[in-house]
mmCIF file with all atom_site columns, C-alpha atoms in Angstrom:
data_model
loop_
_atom_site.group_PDB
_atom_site.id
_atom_site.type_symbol
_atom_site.label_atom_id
_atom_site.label_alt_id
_atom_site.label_comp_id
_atom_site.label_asym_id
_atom_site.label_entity_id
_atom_site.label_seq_id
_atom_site.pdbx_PDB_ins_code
_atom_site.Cartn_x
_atom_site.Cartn_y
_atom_site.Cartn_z
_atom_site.occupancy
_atom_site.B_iso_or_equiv
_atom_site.pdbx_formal_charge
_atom_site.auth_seq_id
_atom_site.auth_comp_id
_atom_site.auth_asym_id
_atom_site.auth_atom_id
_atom_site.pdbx_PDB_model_num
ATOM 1   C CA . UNK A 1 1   ? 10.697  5.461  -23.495 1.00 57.00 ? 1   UNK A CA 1
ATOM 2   C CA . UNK A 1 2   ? 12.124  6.935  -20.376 1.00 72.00 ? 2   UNK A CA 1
ATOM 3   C CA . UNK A 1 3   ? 11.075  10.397 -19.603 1.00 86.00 ? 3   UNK A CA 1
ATOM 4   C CA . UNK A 1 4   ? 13.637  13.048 -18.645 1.00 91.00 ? 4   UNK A CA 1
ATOM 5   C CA . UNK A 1 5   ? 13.537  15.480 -15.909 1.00 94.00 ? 5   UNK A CA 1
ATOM 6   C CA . UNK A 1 6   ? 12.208  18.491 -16.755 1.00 97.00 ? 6   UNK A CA 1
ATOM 7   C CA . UNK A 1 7   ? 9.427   17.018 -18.458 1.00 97.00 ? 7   UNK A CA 1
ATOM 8   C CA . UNK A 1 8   ? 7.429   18.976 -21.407 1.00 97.00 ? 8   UNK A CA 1
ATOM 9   C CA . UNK A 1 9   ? 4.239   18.128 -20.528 1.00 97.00 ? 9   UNK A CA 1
ATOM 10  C CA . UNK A 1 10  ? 2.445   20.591 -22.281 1.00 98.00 ? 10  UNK A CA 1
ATOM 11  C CA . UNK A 1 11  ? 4.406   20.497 -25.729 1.00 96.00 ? 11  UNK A CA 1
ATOM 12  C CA . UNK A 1 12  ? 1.564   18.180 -26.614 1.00 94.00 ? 12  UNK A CA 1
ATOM 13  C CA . UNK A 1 13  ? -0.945  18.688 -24.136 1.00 97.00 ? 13  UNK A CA 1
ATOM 14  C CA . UNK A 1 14  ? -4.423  17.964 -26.300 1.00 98.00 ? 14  UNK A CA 1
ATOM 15  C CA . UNK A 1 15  ? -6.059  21.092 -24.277 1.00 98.00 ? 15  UNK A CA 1
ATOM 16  C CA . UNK A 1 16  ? -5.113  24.610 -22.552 1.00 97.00 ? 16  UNK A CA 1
ATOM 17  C CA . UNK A 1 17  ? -4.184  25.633 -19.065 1.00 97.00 ? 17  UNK A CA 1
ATOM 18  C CA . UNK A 1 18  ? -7.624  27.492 -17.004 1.00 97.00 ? 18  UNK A CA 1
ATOM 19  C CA . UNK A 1 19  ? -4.999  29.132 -14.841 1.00 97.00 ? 19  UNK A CA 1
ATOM 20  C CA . UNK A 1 20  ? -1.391  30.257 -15.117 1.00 98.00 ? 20  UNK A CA 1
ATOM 21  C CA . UNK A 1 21  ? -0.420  32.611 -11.719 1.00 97.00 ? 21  UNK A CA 1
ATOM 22  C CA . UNK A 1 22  ? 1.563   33.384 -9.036  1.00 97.00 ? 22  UNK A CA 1
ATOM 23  C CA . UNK A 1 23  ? 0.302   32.522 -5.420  1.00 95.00 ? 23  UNK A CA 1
ATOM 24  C CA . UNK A 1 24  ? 1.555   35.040 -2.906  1.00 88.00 ? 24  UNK A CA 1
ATOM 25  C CA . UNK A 1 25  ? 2.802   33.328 0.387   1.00 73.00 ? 25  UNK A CA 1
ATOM 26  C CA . UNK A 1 26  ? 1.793   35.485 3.140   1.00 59.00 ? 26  UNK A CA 1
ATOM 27  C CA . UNK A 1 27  ? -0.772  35.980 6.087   1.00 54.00 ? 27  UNK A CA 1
ATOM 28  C CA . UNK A 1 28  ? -4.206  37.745 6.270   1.00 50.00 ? 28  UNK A CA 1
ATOM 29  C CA . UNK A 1 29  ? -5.236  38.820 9.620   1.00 48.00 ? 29  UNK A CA 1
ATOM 30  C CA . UNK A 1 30  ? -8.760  40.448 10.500  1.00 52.00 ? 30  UNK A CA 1
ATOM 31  C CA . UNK A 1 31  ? -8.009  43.180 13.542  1.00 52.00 ? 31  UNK A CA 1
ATOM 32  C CA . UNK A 1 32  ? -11.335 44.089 15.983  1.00 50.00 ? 32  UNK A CA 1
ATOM 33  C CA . UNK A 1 33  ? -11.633 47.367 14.342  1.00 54.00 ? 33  UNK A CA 1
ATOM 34  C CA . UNK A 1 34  ? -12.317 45.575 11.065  1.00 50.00 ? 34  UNK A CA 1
ATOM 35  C CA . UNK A 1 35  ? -8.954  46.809 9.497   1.00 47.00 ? 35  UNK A CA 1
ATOM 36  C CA . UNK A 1 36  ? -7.557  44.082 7.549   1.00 49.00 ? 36  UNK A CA 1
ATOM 37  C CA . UNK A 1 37  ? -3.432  43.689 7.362   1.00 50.00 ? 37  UNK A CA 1
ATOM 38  C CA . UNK A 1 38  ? -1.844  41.840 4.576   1.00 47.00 ? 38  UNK A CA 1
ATOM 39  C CA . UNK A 1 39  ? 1.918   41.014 5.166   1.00 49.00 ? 39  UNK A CA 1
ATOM 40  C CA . UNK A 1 40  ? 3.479   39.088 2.572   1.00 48.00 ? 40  UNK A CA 1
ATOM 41  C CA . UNK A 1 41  ? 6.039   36.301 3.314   1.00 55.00 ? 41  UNK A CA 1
ATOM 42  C CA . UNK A 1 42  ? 8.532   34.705 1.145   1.00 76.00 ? 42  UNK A CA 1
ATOM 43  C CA . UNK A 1 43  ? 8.707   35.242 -2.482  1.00 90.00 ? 43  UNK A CA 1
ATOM 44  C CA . UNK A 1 44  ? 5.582   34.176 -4.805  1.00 94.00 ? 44  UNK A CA 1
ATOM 45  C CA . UNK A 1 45  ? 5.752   31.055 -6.602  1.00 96.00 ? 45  UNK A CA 1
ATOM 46  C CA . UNK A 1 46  ? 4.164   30.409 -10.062 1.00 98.00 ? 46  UNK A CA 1
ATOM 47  C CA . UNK A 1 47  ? 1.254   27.707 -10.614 1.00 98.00 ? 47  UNK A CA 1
ATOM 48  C CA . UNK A 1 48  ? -1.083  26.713 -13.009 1.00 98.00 ? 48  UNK A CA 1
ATOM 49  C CA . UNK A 1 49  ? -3.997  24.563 -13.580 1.00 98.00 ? 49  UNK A CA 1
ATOM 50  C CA . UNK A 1 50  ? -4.507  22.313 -16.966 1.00 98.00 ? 50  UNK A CA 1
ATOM 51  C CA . UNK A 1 51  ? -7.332  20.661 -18.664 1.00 98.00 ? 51  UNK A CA 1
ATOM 52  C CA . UNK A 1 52  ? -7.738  18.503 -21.692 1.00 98.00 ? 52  UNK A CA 1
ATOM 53  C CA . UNK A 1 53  ? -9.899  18.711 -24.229 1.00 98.00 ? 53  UNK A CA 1
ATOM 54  C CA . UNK A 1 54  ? -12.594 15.515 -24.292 1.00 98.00 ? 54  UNK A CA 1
ATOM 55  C CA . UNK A 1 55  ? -10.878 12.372 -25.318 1.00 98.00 ? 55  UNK A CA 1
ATOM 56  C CA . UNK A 1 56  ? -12.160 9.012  -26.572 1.00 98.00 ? 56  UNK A CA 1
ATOM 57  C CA . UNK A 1 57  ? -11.605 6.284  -23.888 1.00 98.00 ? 57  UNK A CA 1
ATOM 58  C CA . UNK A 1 58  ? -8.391  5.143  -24.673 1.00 98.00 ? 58  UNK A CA 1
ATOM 59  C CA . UNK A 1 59  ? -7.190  8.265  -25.297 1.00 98.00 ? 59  UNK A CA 1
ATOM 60  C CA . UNK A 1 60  ? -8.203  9.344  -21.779 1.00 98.00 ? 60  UNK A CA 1
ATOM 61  C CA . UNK A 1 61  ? -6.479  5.982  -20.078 1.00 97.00 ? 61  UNK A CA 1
ATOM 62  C CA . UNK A 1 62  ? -3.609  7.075  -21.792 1.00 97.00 ? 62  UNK A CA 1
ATOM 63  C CA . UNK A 1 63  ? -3.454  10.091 -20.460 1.00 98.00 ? 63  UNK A CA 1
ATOM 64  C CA . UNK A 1 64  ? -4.428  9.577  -16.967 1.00 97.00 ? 64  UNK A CA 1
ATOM 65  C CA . UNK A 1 65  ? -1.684  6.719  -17.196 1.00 97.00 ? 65  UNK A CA 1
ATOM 66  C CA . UNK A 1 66  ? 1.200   9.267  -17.864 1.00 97.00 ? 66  UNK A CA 1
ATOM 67  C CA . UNK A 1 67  ? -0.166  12.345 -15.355 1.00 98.00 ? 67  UNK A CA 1
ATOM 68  C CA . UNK A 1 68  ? -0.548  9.903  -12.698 1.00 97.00 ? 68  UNK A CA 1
ATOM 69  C CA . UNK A 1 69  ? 2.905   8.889  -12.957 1.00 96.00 ? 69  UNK A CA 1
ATOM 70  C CA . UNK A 1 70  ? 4.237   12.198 -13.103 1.00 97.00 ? 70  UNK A CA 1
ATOM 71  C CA . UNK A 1 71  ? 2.287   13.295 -10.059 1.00 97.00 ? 71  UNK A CA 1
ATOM 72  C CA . UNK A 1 72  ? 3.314   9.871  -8.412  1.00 96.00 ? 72  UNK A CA 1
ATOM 73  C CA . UNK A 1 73  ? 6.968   9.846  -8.635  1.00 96.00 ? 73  UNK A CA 1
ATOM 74  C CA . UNK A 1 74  ? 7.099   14.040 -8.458  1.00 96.00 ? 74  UNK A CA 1
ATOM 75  C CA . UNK A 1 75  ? 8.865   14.025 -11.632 1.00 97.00 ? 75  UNK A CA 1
ATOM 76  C CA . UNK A 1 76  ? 9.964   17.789 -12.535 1.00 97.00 ? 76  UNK A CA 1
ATOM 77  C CA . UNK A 1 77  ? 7.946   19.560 -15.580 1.00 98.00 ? 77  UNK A CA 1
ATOM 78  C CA . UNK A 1 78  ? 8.494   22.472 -17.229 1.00 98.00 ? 78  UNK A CA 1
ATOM 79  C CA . UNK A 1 79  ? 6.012   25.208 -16.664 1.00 98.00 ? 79  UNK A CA 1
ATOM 80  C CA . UNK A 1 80  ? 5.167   28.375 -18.477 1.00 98.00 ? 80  UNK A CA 1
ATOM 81  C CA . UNK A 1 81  ? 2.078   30.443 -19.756 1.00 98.00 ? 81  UNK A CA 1
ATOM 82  C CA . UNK A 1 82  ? 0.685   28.656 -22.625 1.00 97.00 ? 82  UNK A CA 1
ATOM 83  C CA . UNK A 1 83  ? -0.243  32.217 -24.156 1.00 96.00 ? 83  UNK A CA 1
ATOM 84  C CA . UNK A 1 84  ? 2.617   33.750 -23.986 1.00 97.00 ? 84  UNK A CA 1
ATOM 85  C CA . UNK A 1 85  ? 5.482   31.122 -25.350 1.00 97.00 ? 85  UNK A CA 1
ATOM 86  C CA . UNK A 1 86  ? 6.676   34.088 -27.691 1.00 97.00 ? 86  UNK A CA 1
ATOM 87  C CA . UNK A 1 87  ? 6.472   37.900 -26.637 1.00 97.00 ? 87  UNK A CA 1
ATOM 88  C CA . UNK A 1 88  ? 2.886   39.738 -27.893 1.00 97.00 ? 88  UNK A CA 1
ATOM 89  C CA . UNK A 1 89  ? 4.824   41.344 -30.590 1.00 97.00 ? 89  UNK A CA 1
ATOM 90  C CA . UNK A 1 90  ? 6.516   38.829 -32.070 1.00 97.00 ? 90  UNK A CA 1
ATOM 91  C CA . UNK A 1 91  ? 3.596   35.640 -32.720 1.00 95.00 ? 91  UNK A CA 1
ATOM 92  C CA . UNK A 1 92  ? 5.140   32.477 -33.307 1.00 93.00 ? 92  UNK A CA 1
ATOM 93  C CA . UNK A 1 93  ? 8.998   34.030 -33.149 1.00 93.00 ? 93  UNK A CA 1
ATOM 94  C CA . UNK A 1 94  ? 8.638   36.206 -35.961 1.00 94.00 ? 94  UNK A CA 1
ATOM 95  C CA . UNK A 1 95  ? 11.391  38.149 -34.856 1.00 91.00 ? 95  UNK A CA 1
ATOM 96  C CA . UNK A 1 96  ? 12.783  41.187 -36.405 1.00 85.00 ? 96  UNK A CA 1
ATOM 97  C CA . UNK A 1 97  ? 15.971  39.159 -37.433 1.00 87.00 ? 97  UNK A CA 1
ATOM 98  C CA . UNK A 1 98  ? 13.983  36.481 -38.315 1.00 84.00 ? 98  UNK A CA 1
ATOM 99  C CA . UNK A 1 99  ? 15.770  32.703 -37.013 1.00 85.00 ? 99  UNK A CA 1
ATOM 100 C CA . UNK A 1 100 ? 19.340  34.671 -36.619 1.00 90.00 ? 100 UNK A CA 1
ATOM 101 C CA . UNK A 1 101 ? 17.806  35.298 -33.089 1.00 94.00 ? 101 UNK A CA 1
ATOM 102 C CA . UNK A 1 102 ? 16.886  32.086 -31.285 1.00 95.00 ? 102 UNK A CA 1
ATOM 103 C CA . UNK A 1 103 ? 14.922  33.680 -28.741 1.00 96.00 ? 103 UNK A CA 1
ATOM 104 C CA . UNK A 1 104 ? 17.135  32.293 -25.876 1.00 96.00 ? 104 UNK A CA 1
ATOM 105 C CA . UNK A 1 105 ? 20.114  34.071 -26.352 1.00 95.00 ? 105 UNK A CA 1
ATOM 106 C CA . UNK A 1 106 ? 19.569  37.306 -24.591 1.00 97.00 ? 106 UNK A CA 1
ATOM 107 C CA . UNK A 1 107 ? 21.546  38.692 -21.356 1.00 98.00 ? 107 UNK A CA 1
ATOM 108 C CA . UNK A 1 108 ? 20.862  40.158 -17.997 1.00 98.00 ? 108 UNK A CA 1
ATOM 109 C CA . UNK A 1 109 ? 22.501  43.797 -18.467 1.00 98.00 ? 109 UNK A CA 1
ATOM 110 C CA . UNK A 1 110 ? 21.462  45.571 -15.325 1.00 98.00 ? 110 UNK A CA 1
ATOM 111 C CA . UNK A 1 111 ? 19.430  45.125 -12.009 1.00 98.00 ? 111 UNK A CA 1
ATOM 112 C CA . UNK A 1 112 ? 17.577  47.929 -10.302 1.00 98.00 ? 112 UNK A CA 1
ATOM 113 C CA . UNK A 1 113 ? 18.197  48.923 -6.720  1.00 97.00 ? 113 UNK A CA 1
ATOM 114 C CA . UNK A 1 114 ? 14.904  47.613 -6.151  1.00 95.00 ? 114 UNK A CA 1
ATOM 115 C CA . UNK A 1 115 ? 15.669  44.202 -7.519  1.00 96.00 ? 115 UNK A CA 1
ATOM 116 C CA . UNK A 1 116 ? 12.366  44.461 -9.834  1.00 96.00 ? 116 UNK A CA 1
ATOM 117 C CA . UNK A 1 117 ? 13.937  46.406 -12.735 1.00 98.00 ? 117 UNK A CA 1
ATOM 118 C CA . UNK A 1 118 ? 16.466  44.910 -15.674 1.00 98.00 ? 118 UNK A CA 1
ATOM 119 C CA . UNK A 1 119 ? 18.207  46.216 -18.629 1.00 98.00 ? 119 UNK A CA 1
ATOM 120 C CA . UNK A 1 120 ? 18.224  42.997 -21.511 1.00 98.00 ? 120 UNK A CA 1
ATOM 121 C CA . UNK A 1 121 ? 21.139  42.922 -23.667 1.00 98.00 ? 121 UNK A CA 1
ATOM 122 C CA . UNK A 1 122 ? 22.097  40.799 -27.120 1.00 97.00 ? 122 UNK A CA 1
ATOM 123 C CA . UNK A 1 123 ? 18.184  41.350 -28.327 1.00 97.00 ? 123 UNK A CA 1
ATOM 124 C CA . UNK A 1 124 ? 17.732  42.254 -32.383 1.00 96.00 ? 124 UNK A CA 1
ATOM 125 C CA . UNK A 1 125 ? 17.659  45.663 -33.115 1.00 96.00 ? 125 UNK A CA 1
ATOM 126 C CA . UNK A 1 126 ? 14.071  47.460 -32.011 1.00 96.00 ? 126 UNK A CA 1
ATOM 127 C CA . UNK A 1 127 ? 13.273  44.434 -30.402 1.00 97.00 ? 127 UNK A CA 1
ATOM 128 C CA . UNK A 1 128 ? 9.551   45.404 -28.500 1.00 97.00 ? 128 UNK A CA 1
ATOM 129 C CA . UNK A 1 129 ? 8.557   43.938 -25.101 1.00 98.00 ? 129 UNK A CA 1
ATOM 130 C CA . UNK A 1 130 ? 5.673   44.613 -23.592 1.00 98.00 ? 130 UNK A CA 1
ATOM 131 C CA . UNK A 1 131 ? 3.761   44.926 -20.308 1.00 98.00 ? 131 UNK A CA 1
ATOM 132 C CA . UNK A 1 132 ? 2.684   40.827 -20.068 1.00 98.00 ? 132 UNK A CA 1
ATOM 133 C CA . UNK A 1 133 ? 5.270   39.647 -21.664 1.00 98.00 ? 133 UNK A CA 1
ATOM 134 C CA . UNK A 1 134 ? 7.156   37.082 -19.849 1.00 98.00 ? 134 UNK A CA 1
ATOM 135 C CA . UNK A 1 135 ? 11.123  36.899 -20.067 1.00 98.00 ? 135 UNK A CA 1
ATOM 136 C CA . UNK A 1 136 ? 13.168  33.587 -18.318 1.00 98.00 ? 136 UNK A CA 1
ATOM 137 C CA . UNK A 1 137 ? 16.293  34.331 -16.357 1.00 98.00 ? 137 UNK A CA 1
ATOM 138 C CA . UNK A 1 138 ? 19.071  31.731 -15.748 1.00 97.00 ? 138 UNK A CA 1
ATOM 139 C CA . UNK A 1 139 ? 17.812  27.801 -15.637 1.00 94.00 ? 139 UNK A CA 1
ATOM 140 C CA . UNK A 1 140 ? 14.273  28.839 -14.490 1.00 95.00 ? 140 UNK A CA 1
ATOM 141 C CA . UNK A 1 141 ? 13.826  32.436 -13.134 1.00 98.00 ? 141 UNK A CA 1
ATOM 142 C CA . UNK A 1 142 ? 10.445  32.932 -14.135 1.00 98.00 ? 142 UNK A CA 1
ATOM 143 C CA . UNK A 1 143 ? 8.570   36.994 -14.286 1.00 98.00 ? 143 UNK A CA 1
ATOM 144 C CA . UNK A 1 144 ? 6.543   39.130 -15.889 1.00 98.00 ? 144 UNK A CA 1
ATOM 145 C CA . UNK A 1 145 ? 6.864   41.694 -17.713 1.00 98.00 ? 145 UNK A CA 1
ATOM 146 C CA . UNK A 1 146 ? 5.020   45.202 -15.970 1.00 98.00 ? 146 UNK A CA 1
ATOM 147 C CA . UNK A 1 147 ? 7.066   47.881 -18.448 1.00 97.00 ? 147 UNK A CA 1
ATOM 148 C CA . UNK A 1 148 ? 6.853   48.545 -22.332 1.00 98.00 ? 148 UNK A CA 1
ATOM 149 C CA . UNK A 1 149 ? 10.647  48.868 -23.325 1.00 98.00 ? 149 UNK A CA 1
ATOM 150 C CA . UNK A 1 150 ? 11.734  48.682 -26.903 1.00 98.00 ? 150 UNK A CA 1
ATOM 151 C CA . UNK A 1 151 ? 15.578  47.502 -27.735 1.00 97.00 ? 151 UNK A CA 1
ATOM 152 C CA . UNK A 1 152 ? 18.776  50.123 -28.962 1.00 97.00 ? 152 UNK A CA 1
ATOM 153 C CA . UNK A 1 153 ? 19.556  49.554 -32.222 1.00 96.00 ? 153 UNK A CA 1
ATOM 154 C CA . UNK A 1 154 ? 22.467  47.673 -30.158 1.00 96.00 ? 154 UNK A CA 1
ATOM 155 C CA . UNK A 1 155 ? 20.171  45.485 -28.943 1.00 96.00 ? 155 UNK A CA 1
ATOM 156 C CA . UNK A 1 156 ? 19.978  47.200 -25.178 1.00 98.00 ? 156 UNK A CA 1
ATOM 157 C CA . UNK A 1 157 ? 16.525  47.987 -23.482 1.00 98.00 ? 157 UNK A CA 1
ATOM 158 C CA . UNK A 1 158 ? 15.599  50.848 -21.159 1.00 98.00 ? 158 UNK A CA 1
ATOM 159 C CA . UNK A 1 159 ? 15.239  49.345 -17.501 1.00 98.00 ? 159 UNK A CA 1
ATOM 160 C CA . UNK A 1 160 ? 11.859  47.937 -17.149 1.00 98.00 ? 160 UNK A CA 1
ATOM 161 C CA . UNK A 1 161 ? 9.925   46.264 -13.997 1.00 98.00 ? 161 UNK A CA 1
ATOM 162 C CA . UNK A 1 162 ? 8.864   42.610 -13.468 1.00 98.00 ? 162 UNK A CA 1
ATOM 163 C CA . UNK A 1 163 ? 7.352   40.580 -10.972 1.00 97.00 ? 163 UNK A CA 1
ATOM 164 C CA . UNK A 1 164 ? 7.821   39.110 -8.831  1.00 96.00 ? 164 UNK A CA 1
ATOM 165 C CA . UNK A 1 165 ? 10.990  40.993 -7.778  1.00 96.00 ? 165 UNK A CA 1
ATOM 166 C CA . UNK A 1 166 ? 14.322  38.961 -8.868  1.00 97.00 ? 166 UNK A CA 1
ATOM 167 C CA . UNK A 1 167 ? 15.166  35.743 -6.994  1.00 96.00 ? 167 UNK A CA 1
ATOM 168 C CA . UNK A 1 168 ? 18.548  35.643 -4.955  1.00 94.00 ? 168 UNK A CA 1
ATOM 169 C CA . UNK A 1 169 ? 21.779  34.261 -7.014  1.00 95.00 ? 169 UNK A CA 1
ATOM 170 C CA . UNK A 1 170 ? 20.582  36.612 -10.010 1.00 97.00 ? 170 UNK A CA 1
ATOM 171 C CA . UNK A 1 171 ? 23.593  38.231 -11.879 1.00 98.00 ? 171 UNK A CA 1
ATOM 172 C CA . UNK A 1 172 ? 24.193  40.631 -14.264 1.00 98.00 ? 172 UNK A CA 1
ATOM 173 C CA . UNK A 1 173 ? 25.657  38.402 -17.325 1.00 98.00 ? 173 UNK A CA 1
ATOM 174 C CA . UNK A 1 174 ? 22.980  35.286 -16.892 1.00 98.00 ? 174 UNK A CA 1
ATOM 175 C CA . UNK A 1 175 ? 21.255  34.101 -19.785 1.00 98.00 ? 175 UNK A CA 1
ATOM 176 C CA . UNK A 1 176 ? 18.032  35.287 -20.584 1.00 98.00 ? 176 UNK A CA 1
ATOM 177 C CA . UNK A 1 177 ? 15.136  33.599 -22.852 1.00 98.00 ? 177 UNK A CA 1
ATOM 178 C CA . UNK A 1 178 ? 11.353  35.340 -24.125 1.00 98.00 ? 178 UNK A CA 1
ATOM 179 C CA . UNK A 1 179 ? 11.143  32.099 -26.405 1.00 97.00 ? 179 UNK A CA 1
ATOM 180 C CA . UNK A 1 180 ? 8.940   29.392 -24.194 1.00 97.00 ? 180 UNK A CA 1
ATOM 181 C CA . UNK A 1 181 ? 10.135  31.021 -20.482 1.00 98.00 ? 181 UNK A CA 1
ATOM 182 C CA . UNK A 1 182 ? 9.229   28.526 -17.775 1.00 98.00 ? 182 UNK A CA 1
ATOM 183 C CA . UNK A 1 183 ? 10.235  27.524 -14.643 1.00 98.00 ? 183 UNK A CA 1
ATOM 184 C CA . UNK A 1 184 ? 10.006  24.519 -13.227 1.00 98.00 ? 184 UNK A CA 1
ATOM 185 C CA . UNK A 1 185 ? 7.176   22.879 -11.287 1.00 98.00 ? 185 UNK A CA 1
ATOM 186 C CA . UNK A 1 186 ? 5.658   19.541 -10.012 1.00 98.00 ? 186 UNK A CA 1
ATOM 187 C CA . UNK A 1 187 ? 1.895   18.211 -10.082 1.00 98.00 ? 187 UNK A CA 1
ATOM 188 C CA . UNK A 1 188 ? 0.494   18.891 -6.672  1.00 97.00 ? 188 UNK A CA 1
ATOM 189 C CA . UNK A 1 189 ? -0.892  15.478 -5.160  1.00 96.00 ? 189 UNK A CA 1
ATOM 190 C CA . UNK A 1 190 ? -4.347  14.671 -5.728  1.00 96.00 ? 190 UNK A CA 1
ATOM 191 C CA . UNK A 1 191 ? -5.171  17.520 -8.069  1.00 98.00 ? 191 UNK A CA 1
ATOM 192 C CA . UNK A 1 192 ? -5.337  14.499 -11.006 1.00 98.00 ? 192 UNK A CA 1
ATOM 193 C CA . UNK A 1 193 ? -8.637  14.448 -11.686 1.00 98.00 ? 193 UNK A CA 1
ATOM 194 C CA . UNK A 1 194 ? -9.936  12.405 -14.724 1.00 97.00 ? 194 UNK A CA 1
ATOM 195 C CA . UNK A 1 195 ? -13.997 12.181 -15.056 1.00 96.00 ? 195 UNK A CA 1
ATOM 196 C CA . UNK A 1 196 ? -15.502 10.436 -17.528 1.00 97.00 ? 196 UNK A CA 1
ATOM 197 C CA . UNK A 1 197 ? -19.312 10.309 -19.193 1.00 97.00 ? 197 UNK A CA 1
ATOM 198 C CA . UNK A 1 198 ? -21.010 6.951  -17.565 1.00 96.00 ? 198 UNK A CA 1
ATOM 199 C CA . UNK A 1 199 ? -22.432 6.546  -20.773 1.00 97.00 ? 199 UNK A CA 1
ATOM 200 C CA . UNK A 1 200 ? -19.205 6.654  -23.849 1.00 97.00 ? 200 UNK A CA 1
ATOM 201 C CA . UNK A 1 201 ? -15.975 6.432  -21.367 1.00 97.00 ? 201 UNK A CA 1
ATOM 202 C CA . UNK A 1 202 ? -15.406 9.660  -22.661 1.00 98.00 ? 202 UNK A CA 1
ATOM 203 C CA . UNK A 1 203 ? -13.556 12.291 -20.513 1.00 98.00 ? 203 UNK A CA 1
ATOM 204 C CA . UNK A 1 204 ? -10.857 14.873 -19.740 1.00 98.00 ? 204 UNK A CA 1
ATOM 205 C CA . UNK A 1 205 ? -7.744  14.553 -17.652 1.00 98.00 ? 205 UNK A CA 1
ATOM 206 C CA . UNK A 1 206 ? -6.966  17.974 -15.187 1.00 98.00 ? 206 UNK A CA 1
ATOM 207 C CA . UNK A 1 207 ? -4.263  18.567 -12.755 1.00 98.00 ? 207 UNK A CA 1
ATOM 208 C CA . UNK A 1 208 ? -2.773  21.552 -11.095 1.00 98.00 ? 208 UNK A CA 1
ATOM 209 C CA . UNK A 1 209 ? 1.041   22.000 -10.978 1.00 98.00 ? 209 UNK A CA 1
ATOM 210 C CA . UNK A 1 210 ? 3.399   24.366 -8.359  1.00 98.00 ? 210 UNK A CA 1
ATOM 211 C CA . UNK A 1 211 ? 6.801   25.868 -8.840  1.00 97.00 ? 211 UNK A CA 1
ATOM 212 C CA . UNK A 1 212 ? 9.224   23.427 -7.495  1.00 97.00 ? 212 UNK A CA 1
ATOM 213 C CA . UNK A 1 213 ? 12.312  25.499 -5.240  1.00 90.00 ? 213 UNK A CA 1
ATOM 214 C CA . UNK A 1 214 ? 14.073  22.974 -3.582  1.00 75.00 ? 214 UNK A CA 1
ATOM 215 C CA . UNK A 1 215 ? 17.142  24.800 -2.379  1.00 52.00 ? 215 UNK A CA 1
#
């Protein structure tokens, strides 16, 4: 079966993710005094590291098969926090409203002068977010929650902050998920890495995956 771009890699994965961060793009420089400077570049891009659990052999060939194509051709996957697929409050989607609320259906209200704070619209009634929550803007806008807000019984929040600040193209009126948020990413080259136990072929199957901007 052909796969489709973005990929779901981890709606099966048999294992967890060791790592799931964003990697600031900017420059360190040591002066003679000893005073370090930090400036930061470019905007932050998410990345995370996976690992399998220990498979049986063919298990293992399988897998390294399939990762090893993906890295390979640079296929696109979807990547998000495999913790927090659903907002702390609500474990699972067990929303307020119950399935009336799909969890993608929410909309960008308001942005901050600052470009780090946002007003959500169209949530259920009381709806809680909290500080580590993550929330998905447009096709792959991917931040973190740093605010507690809780909904209107119209369904508006408060202005909260995330990070990292708000990409450029965001609009008031974009669609905005907390059910599985991701953005999108590619396996970095040569991070496959698939030991296995000289003595039962058993093993487990690791990679490390970046956020994929292209434009």
């Amino acid at each position: 079966m052909a796969i489709v771009e973005p990929y779901d890699i981890l709606a099966d994965w048999p294992g967890w993710q060791t790592s799931f961060a964003l990697v600031e793009r900017g420059d360190i420089s040591r002066q003679k005094n000893g005073v370090t400077r930090t400036k930061l570049g470019v905007m932050p891009l998410w990345s995370m590291s996976v690992v399998s659990i220990n498979l049986n052999p063919n298990r293992l060939d399988a897998l390294k098969g399939m990762v090893e194509g993906l890295a390979g051709l640079q296929t696109l996957i979807l990547g998000y926090s495999l913790s927090r697929c659903y907002p702390i409050a609500y474990p699972n989607g067990s929303w307020p409203t119950g399935g009336a609320f799909s969890g993608t259906t929410a909309s960008l209200n308001f942005i901050g002068a600052n470009n780090r704070s946002v007003r959500l619209s169209g949530l259920p009634a009381a709806f809680s977010i909290q500080p580590g929550d993550m929330i998905q803007i447009a096709a792959g806008n991917l931040h973190r929650v740093r605010e507690a807000a809780l909904a209107s019984g119209a369904g508006l929040t408060p202005a909260f902050e995330v990070h990292p600040p708000l990409w450029p193209g965001t609009v008031t009126g974009q669609a905005v998920s907390v059910r599985k948020p991701h953005c999108l990413m590619r396996i970095v080259p040569g991070s496959v890495s698939s030991p296995a136990d000289p003595r039962t072929g058993r093993g487990t199957v690791s990679f490390d995956a970046m956020e994929a901007r292209d434009a």
